[in-house]
Short mmCIF file of C-alpha atoms and ligand atoms in Angstrom, two decimals:
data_model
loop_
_atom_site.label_atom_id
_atom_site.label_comp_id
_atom_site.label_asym_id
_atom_site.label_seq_id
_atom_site.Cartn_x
_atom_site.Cartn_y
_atom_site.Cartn_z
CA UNK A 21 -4.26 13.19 0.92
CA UNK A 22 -6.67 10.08 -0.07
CA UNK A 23 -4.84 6.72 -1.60
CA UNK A 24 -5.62 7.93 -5.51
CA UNK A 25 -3.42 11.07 -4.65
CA UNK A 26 -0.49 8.70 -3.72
CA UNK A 27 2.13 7.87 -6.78
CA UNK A 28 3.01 3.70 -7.10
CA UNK A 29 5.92 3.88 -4.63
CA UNK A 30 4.41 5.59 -1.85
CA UNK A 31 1.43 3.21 -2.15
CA UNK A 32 3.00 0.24 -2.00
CA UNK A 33 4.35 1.19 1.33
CA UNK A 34 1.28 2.28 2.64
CA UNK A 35 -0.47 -0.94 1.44
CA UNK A 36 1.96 -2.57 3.65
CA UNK A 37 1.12 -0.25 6.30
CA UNK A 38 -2.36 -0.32 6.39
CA UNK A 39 -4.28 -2.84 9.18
CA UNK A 40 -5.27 -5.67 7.65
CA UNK A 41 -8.85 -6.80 7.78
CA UNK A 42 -9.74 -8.38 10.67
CA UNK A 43 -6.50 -8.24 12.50
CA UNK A 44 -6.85 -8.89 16.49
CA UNK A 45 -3.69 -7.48 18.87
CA UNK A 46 -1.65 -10.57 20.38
CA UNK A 47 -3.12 -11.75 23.79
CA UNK A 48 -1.94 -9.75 26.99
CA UNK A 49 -0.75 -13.68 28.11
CA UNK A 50 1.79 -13.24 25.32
CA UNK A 51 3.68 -10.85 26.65
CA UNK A 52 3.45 -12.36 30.73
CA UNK A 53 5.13 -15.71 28.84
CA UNK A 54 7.99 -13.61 26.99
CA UNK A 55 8.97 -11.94 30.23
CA UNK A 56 8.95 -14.89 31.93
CA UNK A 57 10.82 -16.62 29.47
CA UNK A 58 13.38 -13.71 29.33
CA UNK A 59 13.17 -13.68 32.89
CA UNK A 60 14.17 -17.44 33.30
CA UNK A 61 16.93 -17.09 30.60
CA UNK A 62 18.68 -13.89 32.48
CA UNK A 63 18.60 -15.87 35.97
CA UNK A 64 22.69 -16.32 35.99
CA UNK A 65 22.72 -12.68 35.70
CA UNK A 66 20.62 -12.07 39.08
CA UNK A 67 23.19 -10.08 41.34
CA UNK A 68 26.05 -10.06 38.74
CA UNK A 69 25.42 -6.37 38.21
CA UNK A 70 24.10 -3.29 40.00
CA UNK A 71 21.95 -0.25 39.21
CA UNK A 72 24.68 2.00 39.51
CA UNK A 73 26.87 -0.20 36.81
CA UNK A 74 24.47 -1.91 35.13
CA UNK A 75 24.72 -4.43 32.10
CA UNK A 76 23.73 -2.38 29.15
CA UNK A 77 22.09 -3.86 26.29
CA UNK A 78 21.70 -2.43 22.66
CA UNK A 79 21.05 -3.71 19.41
CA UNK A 80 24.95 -2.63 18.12
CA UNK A 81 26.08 -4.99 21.08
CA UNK A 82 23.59 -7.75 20.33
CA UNK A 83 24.36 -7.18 16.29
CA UNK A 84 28.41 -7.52 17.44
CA UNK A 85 28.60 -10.02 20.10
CA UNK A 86 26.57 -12.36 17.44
CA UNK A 87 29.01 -11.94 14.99
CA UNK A 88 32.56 -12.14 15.99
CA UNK A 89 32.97 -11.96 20.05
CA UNK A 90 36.88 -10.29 19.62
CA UNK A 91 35.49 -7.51 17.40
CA UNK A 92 32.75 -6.90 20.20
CA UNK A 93 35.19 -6.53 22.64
CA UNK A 94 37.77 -4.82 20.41
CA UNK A 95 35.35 -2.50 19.41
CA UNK A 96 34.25 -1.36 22.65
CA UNK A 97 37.84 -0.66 23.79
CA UNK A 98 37.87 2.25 20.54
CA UNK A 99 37.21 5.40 21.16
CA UNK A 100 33.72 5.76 18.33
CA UNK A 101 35.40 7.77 15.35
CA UNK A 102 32.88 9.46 12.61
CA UNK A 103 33.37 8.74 8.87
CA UNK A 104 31.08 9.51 5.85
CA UNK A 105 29.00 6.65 5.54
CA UNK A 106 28.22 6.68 9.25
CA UNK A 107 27.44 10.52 9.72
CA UNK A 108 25.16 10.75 6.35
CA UNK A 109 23.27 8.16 8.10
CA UNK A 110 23.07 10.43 11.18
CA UNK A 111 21.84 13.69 8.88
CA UNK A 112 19.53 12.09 7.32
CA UNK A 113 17.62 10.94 9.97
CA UNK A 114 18.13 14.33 11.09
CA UNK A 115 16.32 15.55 7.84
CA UNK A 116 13.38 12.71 8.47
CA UNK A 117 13.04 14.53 11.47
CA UNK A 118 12.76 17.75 10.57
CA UNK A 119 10.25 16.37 7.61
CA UNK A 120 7.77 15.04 10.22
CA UNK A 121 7.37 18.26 11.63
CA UNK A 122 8.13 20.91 8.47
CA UNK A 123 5.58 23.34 7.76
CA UNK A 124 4.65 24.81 4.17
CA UNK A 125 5.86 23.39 0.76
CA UNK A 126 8.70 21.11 1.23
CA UNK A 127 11.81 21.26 -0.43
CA UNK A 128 14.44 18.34 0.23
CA UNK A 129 17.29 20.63 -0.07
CA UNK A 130 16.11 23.54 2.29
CA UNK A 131 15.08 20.25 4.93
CA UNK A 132 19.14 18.62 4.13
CA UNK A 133 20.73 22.22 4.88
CA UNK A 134 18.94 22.58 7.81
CA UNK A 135 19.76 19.01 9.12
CA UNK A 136 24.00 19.64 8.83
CA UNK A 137 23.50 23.19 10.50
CA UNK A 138 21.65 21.48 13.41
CA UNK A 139 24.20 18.99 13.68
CA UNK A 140 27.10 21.29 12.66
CA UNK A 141 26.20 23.97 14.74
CA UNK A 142 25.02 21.82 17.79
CA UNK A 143 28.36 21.21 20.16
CA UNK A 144 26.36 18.40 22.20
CA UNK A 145 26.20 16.16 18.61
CA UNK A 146 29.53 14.51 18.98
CA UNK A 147 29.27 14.39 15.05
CA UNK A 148 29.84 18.21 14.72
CA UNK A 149 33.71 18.56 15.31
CA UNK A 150 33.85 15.82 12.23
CA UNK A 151 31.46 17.89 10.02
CA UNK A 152 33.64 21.41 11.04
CA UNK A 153 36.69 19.78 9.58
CA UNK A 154 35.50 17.84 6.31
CA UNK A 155 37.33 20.03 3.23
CA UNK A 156 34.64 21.49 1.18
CA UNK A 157 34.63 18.81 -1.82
CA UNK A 158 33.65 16.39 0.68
CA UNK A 159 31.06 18.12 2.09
CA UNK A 160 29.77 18.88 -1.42
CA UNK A 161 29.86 15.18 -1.82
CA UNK A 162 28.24 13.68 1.65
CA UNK A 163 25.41 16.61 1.03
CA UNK A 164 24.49 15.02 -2.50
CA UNK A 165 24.64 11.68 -0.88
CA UNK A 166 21.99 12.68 1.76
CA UNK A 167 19.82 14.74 -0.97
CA UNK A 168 19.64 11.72 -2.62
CA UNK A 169 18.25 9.66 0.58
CA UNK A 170 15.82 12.10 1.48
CA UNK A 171 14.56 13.13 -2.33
CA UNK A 172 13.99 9.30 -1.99
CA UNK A 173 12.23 9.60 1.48
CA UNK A 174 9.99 12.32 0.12
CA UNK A 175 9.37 10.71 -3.14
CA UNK A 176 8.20 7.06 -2.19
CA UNK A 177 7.62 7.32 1.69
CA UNK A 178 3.97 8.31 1.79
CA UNK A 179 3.03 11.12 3.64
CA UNK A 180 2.18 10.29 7.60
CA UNK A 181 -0.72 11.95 8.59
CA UNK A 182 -0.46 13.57 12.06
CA UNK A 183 -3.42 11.27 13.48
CA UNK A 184 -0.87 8.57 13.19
CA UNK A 185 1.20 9.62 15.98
CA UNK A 186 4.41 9.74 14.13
CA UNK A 187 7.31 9.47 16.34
CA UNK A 188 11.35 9.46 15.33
CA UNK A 189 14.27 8.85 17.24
CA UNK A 190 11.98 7.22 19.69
CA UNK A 191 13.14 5.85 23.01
CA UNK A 192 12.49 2.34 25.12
CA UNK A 193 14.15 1.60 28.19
CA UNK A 194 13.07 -1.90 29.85
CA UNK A 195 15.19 -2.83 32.77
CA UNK A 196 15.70 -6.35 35.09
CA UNK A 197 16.90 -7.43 38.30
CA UNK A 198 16.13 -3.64 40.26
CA UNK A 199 17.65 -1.72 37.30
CA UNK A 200 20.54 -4.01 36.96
CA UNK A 201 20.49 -5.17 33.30
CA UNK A 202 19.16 -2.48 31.20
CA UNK A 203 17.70 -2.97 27.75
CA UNK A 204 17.34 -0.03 25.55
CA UNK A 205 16.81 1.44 21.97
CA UNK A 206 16.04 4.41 19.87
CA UNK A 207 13.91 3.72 16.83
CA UNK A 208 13.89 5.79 14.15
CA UNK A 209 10.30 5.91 13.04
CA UNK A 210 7.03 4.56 15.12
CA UNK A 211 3.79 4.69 13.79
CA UNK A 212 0.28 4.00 15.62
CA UNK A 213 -0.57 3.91 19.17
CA UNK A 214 0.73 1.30 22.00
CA UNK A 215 -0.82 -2.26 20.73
CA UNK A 216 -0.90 -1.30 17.36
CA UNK A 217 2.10 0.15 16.54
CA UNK A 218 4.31 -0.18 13.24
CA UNK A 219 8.37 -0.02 13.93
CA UNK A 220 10.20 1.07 11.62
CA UNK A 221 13.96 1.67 11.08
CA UNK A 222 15.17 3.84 8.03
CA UNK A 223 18.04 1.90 6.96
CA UNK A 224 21.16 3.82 4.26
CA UNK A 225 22.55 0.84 2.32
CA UNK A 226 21.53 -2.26 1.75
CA UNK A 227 19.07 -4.71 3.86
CA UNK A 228 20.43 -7.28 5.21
CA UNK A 229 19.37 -10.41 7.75
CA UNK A 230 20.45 -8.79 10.81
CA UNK A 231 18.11 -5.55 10.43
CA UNK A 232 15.60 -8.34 11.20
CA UNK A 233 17.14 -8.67 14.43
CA UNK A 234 17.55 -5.52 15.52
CA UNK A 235 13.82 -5.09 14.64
CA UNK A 236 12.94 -8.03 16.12
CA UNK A 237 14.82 -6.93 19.45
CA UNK A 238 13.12 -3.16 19.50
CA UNK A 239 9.60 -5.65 19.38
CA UNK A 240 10.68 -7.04 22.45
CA UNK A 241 11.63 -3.78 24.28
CA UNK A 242 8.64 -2.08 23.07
CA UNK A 243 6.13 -4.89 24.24
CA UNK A 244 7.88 -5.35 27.72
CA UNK A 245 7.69 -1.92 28.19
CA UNK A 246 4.54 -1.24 27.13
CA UNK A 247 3.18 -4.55 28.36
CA UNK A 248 1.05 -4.53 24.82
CA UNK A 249 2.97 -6.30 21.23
CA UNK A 250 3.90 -4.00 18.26
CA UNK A 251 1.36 -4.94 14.58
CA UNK A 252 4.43 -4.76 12.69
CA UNK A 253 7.76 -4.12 12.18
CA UNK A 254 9.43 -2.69 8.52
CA UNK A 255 12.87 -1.56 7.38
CA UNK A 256 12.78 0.75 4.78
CA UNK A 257 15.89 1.11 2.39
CA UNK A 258 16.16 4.96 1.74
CA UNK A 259 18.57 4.32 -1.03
CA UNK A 260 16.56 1.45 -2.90
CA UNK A 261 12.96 2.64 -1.12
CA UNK A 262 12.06 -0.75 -0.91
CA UNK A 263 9.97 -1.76 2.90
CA UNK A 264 10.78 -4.95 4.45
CA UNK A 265 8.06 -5.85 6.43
CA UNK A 266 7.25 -8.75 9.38
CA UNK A 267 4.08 -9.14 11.37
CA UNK A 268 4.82 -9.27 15.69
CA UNK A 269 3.69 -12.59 16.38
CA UNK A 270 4.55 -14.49 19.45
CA UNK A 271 6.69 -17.08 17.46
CA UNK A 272 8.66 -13.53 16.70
CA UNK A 273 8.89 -12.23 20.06
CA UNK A 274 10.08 -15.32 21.34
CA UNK A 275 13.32 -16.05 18.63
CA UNK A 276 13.88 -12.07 19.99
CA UNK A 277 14.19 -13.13 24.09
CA UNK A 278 16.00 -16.26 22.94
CA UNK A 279 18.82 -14.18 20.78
CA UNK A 280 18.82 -11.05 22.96
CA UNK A 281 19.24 -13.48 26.31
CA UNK A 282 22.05 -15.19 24.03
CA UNK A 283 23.42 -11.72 23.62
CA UNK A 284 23.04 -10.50 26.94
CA UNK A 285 24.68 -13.45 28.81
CA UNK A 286 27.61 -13.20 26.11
CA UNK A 287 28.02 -9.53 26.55
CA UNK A 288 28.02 -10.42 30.42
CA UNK A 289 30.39 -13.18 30.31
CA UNK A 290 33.26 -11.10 28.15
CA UNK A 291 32.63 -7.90 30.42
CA UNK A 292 33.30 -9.93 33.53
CA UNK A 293 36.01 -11.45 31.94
CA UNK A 294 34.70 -14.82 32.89
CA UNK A 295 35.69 -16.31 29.21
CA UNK A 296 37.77 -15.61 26.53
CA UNK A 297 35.98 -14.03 22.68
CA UNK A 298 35.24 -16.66 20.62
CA UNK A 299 36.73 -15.85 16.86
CA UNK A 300 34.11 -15.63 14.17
CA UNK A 301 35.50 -14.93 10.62
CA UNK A 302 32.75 -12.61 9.10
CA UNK A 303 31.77 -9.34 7.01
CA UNK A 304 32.85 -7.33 10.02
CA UNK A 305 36.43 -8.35 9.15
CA UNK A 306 36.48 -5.17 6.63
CA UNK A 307 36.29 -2.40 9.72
CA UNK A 308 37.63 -4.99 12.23
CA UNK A 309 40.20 -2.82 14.23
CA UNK A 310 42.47 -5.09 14.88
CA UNK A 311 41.84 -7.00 11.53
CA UNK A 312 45.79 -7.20 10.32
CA UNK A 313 46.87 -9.32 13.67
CA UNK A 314 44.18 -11.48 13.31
CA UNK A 315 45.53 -14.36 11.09
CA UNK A 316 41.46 -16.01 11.21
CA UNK A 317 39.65 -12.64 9.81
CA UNK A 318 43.14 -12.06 7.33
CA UNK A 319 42.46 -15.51 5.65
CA UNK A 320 38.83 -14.75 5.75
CA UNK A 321 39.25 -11.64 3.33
CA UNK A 322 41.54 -13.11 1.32
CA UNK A 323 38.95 -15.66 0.59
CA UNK A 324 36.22 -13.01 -0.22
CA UNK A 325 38.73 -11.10 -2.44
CA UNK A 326 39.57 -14.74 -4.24
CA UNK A 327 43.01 -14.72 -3.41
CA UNK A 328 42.28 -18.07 -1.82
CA UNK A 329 39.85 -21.39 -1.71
CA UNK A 330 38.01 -21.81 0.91
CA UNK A 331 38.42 -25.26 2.56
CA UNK A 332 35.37 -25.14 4.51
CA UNK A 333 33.04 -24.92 1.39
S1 LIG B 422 39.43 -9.79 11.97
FE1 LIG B 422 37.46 -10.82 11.84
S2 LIG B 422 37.73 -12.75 12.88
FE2 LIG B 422 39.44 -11.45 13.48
S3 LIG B 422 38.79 -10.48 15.37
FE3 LIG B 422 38.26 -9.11 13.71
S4 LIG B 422 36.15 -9.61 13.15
FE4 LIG B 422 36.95 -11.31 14.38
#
């Protein structure tokens, strides 16, 4: 399929896809002075931790710790509990999957069926005890919801050639300090060989700041591990199928080590217990679990519902 067989959508994406002219990969020094930096900024860590129990580092705890340190810490101490939003996200990049590697004519609702039976009818995906018990009007209702992402996917994504090395659910361990602090991350769609590579998460909902981050933070991971830079990273808004798209440069890679070693030594600090959370009043307030004793996050949402002024504006 040439560019005049592609409709508006799906080349607008792979305009912002495409190499540009001229572009030259980041020098290999790059990525000796962002491990080194990283390096330098992790020292307190040296001998906190062990291979055995490690400090684990993800994007979710990055994302949380940044926002409001109590819900980081709150959170962790739930057990994970499935809802609607959170599994459509999960079977539809199921379906994406299964769309990167479907053969013959493709038809979004055979691909969306297929994606809930593998997840229904897999007992290792934690999400298929939820799906077994949703009553039958929801179901009807998340499936819609999910036909609707990936009608979207098919409809404006353009089609990725197999030369391109598609990859999903793609994943990049880095590790520190003989396996002691562990970095790692699974990213839903990579394009393009080491050194060249496009990241791209496949976001349900809206696109906000922090997808930035996390992209910014699988850059990092990918170019320590691979010791070469991602071209570009992209978030692509299934519902809206709108791509959000950055170039890796090393100013990039280095607001990544200095937020993920911001994170990490956070994360560290609370898990030792070596601090208390610090309380930051934010979106997260809304799922917060322990939202209704928190007098902070309370007065927070009654200021985003109106119900009061806010005296810091
Ligand atoms: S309600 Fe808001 S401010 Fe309070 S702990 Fe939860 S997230 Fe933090």
């Amino acid at each position: 399929m040439g560019d005049d067989d592609l409709n508006p959508n799906q080349f607008e994406v792979m305009s912002s896809l495409r190499i540009p002219e001229g572009w030259q990969p980041l020098d290999p020094g790059v990525v000796v002075a962002v491990e080194t930096l990283l390096v330098e900024s992790l020292a307190p860590l040296r001998g906190r931790f062990t291979a055995e129990n490690p400090l684990r580092i993800n994007k979710n705890g990055l994302s949380t710790v940044h926002g409001c340190e109590k819900f980081h810490v709150e959170q962790k101490r739930q057990p994970f509990a499935w809802n609607v939003n959170t599994v459509r996200g999960s079977i539809v990049h199921k379906a994406v999957e299964l769309l990167l590697n479907w053969r013959g004519p493709v038809t979004p609702a055979d691909v969306v069926d297929e994606a809930i039976s593998s997840i229904a009818g897999n007992p290792r995906e934690s999400a298929s005890d939820f799906l077994d018990q949703l009553p039958p009007a929801q179901m009807a209702e998340l499936r819609g919801a999910v036909m609707a992402a990936v009608t979207n996917f098919v409809d404006c994504f353009p089609p990725l050639k197999k030369q391109w090395r598609p990859l999903v659910e793609y994943p990049v361990l880095y590790d520190l300090f003989d396996k002691s602090v562990q970095f790692n991350t699974r990213m839903d769609l990579v394009i393009g060989q080491p050194g060249r590579r496009v990241l791209i998460d496949l976001k349900t909902g809206r696109v906000t700041p922090t997808h930035r981050d996390d992209l910014r933070y699988y850059a990092l991971i990918e170019t320590l591990r691979t010791r070469q830079a991602p071209r570009l990273l992209a978030s692509y808004s299934l519902d809206s199928a709108r791509l959000d798209d950055e170039d890796v440069s090393e100013g990039v890679l280095q607001a990544a080590v200095r937020r993920t070693a911001a994170g990490a030594l956070a994360i560290a600090e609370l898990q030792l217990g070596s601090r208390e959370p610090v309380v930051r009043p934010g979106v997260q307030c809304r799922w917060c679990p322990v939202a209704e004793d928190c007098e902070q996050g309370q007065r927070h949402l009654r200021v985003m519902a109106g119900e009061e002024e806010d005296d810091d504006a």
